[in-house]
Coordinates of N, CA and C in Angstrom, one line a residue:
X1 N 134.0 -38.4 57.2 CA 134.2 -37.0 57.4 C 133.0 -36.5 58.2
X2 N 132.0 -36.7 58.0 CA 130.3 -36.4 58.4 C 130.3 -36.6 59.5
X3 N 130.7 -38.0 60.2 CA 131.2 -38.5 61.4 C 131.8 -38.4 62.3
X4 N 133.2 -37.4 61.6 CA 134.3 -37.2 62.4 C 133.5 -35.6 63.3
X5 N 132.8 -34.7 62.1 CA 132.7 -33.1 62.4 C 131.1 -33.4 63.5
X6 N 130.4 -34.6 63.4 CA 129.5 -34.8 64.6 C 130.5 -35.0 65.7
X7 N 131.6 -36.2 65.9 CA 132.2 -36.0 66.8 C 132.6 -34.9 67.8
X8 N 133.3 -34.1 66.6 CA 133.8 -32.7 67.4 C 132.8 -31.9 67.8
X9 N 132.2 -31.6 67.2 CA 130.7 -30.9 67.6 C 130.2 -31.5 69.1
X10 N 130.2 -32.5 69.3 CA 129.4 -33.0 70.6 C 130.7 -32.8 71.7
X11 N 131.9 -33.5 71.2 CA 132.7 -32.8 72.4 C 132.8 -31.3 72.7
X12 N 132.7 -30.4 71.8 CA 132.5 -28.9 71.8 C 131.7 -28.7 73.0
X13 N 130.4 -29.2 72.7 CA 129.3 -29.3 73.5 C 129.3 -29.6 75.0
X14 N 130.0 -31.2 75.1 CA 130.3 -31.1 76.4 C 131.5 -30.0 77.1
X15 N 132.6 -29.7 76.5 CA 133.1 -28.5 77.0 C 132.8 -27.6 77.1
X16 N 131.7 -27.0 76.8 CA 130.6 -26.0 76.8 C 130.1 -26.2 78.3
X17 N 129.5 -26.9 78.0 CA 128.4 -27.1 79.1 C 128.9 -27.6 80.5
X18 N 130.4 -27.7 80.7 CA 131.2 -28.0 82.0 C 131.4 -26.8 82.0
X19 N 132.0 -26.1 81.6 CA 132.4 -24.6 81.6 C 131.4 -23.6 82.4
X20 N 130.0 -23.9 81.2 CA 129.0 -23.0 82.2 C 128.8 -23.3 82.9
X21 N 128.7 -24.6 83.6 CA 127.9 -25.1 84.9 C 129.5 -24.9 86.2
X22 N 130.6 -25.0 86.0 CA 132.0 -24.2 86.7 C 131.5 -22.5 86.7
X23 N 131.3 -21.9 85.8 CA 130.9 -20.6 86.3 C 130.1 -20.0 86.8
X24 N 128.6 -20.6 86.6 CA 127.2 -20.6 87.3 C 126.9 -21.7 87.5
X25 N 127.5 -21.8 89.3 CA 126.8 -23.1 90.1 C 125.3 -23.1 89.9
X26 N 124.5 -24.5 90.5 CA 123.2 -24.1 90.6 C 122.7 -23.5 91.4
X27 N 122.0 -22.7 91.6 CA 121.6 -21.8 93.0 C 120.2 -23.2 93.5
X28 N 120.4 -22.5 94.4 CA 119.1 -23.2 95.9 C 117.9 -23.1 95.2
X29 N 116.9 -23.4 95.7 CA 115.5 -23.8 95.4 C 114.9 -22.6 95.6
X30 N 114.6 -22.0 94.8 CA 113.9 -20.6 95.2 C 112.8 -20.4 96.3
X31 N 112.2 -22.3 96.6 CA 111.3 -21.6 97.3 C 111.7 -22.6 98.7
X32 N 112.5 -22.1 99.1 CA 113.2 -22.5 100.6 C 112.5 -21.4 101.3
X33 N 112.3 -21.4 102.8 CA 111.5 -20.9 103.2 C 112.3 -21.2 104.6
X34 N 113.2 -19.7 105.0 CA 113.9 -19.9 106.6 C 113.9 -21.6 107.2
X35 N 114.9 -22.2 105.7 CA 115.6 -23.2 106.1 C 115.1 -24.5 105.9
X36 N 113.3 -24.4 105.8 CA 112.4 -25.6 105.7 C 111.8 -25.3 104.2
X37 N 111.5 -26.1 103.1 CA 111.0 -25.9 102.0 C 109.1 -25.3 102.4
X38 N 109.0 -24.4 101.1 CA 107.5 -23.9 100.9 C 106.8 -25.1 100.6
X39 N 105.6 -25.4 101.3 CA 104.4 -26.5 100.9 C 103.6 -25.8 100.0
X40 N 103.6 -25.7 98.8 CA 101.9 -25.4 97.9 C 100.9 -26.2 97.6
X41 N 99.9 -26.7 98.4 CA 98.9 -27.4 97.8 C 97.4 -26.7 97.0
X42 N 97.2 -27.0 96.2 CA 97.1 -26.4 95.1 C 95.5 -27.5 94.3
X43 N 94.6 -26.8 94.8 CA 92.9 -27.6 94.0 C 92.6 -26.8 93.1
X44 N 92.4 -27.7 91.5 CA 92.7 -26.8 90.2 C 90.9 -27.3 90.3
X45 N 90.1 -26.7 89.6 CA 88.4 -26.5 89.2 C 88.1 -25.8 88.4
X46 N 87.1 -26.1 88.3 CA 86.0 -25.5 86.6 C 84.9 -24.8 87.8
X47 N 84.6 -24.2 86.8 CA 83.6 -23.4 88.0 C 82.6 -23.7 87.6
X48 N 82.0 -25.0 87.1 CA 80.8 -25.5 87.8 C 81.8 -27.0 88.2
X49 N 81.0 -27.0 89.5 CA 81.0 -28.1 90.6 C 80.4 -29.1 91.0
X50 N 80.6 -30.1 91.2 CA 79.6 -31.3 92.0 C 80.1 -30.6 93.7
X51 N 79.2 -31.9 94.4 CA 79.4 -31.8 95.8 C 80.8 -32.2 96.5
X52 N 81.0 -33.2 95.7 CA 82.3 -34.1 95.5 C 83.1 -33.3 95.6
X53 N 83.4 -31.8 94.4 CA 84.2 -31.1 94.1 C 84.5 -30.4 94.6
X54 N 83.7 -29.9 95.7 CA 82.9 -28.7 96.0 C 84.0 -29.6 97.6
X55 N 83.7 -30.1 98.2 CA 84.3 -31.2 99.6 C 85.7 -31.4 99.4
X56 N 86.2 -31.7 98.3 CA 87.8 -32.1 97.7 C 88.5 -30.6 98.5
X57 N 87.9 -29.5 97.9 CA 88.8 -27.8 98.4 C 88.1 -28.1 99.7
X58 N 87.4 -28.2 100.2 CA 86.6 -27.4 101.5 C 87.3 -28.7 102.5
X59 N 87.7 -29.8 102.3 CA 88.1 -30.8 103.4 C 89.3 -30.6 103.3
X60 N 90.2 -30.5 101.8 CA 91.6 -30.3 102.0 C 92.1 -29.3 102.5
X61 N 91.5 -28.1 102.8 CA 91.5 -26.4 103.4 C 91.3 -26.7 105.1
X62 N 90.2 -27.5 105.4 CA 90.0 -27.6 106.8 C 91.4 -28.2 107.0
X63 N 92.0 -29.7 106.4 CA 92.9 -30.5 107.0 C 94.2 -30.1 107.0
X64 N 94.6 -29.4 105.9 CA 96.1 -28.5 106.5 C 95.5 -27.2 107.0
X65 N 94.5 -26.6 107.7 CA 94.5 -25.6 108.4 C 94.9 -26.5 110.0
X66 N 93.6 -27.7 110.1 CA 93.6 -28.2 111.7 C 95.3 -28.9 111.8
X67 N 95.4 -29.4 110.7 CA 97.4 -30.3 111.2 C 98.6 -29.3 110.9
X68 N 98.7 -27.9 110.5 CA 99.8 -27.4 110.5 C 99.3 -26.0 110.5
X69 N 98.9 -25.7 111.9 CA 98.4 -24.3 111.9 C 99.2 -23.7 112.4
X70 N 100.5 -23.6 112.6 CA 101.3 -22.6 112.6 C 102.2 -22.5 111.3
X71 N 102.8 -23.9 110.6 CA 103.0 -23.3 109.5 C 102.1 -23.2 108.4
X72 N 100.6 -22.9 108.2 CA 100.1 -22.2 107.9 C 100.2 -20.7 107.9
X73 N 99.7 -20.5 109.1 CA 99.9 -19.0 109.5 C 100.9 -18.4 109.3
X74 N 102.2 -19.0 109.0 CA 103.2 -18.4 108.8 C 103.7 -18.4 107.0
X75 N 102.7 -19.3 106.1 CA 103.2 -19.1 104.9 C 104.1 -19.8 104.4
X76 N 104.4 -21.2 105.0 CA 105.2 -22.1 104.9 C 104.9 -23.4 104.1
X77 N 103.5 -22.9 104.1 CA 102.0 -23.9 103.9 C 101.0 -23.1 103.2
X78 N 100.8 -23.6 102.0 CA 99.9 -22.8 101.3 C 98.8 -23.4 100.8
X79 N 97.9 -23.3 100.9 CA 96.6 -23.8 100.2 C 95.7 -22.8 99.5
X80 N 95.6 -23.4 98.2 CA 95.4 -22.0 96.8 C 94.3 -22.6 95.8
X81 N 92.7 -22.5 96.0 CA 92.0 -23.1 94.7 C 92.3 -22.3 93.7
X82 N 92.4 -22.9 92.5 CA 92.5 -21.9 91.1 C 91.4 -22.5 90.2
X83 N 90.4 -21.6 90.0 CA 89.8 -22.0 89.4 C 90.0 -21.7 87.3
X84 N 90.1 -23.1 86.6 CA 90.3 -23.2 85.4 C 89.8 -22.7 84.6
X85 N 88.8 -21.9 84.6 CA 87.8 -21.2 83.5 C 87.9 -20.2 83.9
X86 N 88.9 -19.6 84.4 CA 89.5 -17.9 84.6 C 90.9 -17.9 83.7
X87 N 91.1 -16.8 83.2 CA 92.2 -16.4 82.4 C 93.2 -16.5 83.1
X88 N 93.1 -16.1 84.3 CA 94.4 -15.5 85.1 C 95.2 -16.9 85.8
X89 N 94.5 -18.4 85.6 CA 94.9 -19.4 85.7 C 95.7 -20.3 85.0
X90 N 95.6 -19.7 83.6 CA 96.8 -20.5 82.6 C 97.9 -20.4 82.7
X91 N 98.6 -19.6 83.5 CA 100.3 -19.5 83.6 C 100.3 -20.8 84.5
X92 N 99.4 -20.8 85.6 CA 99.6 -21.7 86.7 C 99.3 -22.9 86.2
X93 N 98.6 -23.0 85.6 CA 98.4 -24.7 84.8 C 99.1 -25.1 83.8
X94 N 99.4 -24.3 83.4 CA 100.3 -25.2 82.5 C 101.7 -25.2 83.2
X95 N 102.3 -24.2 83.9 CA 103.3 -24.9 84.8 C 103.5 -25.8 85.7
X96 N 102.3 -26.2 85.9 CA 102.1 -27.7 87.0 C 101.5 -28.6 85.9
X97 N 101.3 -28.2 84.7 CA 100.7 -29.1 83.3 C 99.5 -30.0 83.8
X98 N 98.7 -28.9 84.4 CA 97.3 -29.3 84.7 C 96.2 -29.0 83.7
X99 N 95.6 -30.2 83.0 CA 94.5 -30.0 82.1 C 93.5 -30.2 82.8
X100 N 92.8 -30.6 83.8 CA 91.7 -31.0 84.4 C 91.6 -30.8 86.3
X101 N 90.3 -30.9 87.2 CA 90.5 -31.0 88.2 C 91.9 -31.8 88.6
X102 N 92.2 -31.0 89.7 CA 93.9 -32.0 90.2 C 94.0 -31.1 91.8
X103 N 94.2 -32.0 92.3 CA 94.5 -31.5 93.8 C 96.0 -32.1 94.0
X104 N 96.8 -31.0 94.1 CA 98.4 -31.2 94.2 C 99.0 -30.8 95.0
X105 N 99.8 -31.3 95.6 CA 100.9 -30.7 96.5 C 102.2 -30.9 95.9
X106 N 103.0 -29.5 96.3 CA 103.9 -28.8 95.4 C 105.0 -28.6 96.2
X107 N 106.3 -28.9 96.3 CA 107.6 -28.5 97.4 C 108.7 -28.2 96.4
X108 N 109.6 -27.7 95.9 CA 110.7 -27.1 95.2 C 110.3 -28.2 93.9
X109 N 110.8 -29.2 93.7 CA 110.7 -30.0 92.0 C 109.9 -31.2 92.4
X110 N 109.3 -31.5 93.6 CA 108.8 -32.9 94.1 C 107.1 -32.3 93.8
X111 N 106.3 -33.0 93.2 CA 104.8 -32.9 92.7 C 104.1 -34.0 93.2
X112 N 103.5 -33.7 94.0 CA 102.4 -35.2 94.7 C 101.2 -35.0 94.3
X113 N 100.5 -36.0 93.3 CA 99.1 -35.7 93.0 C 98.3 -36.2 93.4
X114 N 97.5 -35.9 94.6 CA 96.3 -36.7 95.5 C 95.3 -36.5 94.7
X115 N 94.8 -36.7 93.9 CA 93.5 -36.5 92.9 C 92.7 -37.3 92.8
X116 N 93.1 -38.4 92.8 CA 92.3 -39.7 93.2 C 91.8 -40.0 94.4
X117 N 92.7 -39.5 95.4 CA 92.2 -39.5 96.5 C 91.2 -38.4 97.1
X118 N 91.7 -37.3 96.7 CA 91.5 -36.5 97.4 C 89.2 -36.7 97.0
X119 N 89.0 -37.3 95.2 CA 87.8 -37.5 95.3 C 87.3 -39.1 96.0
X120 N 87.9 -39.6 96.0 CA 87.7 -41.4 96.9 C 87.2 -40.8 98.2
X121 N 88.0 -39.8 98.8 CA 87.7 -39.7 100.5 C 86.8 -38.7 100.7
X122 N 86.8 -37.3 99.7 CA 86.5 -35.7 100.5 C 85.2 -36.3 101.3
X123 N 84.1 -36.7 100.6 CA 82.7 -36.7 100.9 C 82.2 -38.1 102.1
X124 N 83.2 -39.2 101.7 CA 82.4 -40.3 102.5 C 83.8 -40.6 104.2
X125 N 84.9 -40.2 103.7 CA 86.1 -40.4 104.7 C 87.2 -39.2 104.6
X126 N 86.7 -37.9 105.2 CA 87.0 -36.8 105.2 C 88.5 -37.2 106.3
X127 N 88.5 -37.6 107.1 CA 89.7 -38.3 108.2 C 90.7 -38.9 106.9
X128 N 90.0 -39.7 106.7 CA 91.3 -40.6 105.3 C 91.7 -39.6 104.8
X129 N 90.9 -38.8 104.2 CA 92.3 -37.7 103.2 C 92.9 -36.6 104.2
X130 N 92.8 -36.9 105.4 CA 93.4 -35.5 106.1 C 94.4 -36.6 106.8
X131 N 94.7 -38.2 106.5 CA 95.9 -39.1 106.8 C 96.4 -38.6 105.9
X132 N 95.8 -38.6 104.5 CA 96.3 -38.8 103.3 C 97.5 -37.7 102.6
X133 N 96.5 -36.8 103.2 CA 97.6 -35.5 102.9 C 98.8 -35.8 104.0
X134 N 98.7 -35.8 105.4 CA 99.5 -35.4 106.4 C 100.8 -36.5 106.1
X135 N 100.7 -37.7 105.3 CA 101.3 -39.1 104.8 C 102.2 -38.1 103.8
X136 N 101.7 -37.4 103.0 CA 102.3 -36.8 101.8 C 103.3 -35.4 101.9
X137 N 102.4 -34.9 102.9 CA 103.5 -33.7 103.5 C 104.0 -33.6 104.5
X138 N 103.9 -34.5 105.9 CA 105.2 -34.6 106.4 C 106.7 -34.7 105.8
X139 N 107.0 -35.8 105.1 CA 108.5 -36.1 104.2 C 108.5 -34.1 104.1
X140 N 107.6 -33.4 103.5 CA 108.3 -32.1 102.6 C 109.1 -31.3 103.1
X141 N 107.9 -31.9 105.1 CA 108.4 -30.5 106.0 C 109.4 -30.6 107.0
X142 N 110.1 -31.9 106.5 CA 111.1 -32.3 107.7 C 112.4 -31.8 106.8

């Protein structure tokens, strides 16, 4: 009997849930952007710094300013440090579920974390991480 009323219950469920997804399609990506998706790259920090840390924002800032300066300028392309030991940064970290430094790039539901790279290259092969990103955000912007 216990068995049968799980049964029904879960088919309930699936005819539930065809139902609402027939009446509310899914809508588009909110963050489409005249046709091409929004790029957010995004360096999470503590406000105290090494040199390392300090090179990671300041080379990943120069490298999508020099390879996509118009969609930069136009906001297509974002580059945003948030620093972690501010209040006003916990909504943002925990929706990217960032506990620590993290250098990310962000496009509708696709998350690329260059963090590893981004400290391997900023300071000794500033060129490598400005492949490294351009490798990771081309695919977003096509």
């Amino acid at each position: 009997m216990k068995r049968s009323l799980q049964i029904i219950f879960m088919l309930a469920m699936v005819v539930f849930m065809a139902k609402t997804n027939a009446v509310n399609p899914p809508q588009k990506n909110a963050t489409q952007v005249s046709g091409s998706p929004k790029v957010e790259i995004f360096y999470f920090h503590y406000t105290r710094r090494c040199e390392t840390c300090q090179a990671v924002e300041t080379e990943t800032q120069k490298a999508i300013k020099s390879l996509y300066p118009a969609l930069y300028k136009a906001g297509k392309i974002t580059f945003r440090s948030v620093n972690l030991d501010e209040n006003s940064s916990k909504n943002l970290s925990e929706k990217y579920k960032v506990e620590g430094q993290s250098l990310l790039i962000i496009s509708g539901s696709k998350r690329i974390d260059l963090t590893d790279t981004g400290f391997l290259y900023a300071r000794s092969k500033p060129e490598k991480l400005k492949q490294e990103l351009k490798k990771a955000i081309e695919p977003l912007i096509k």
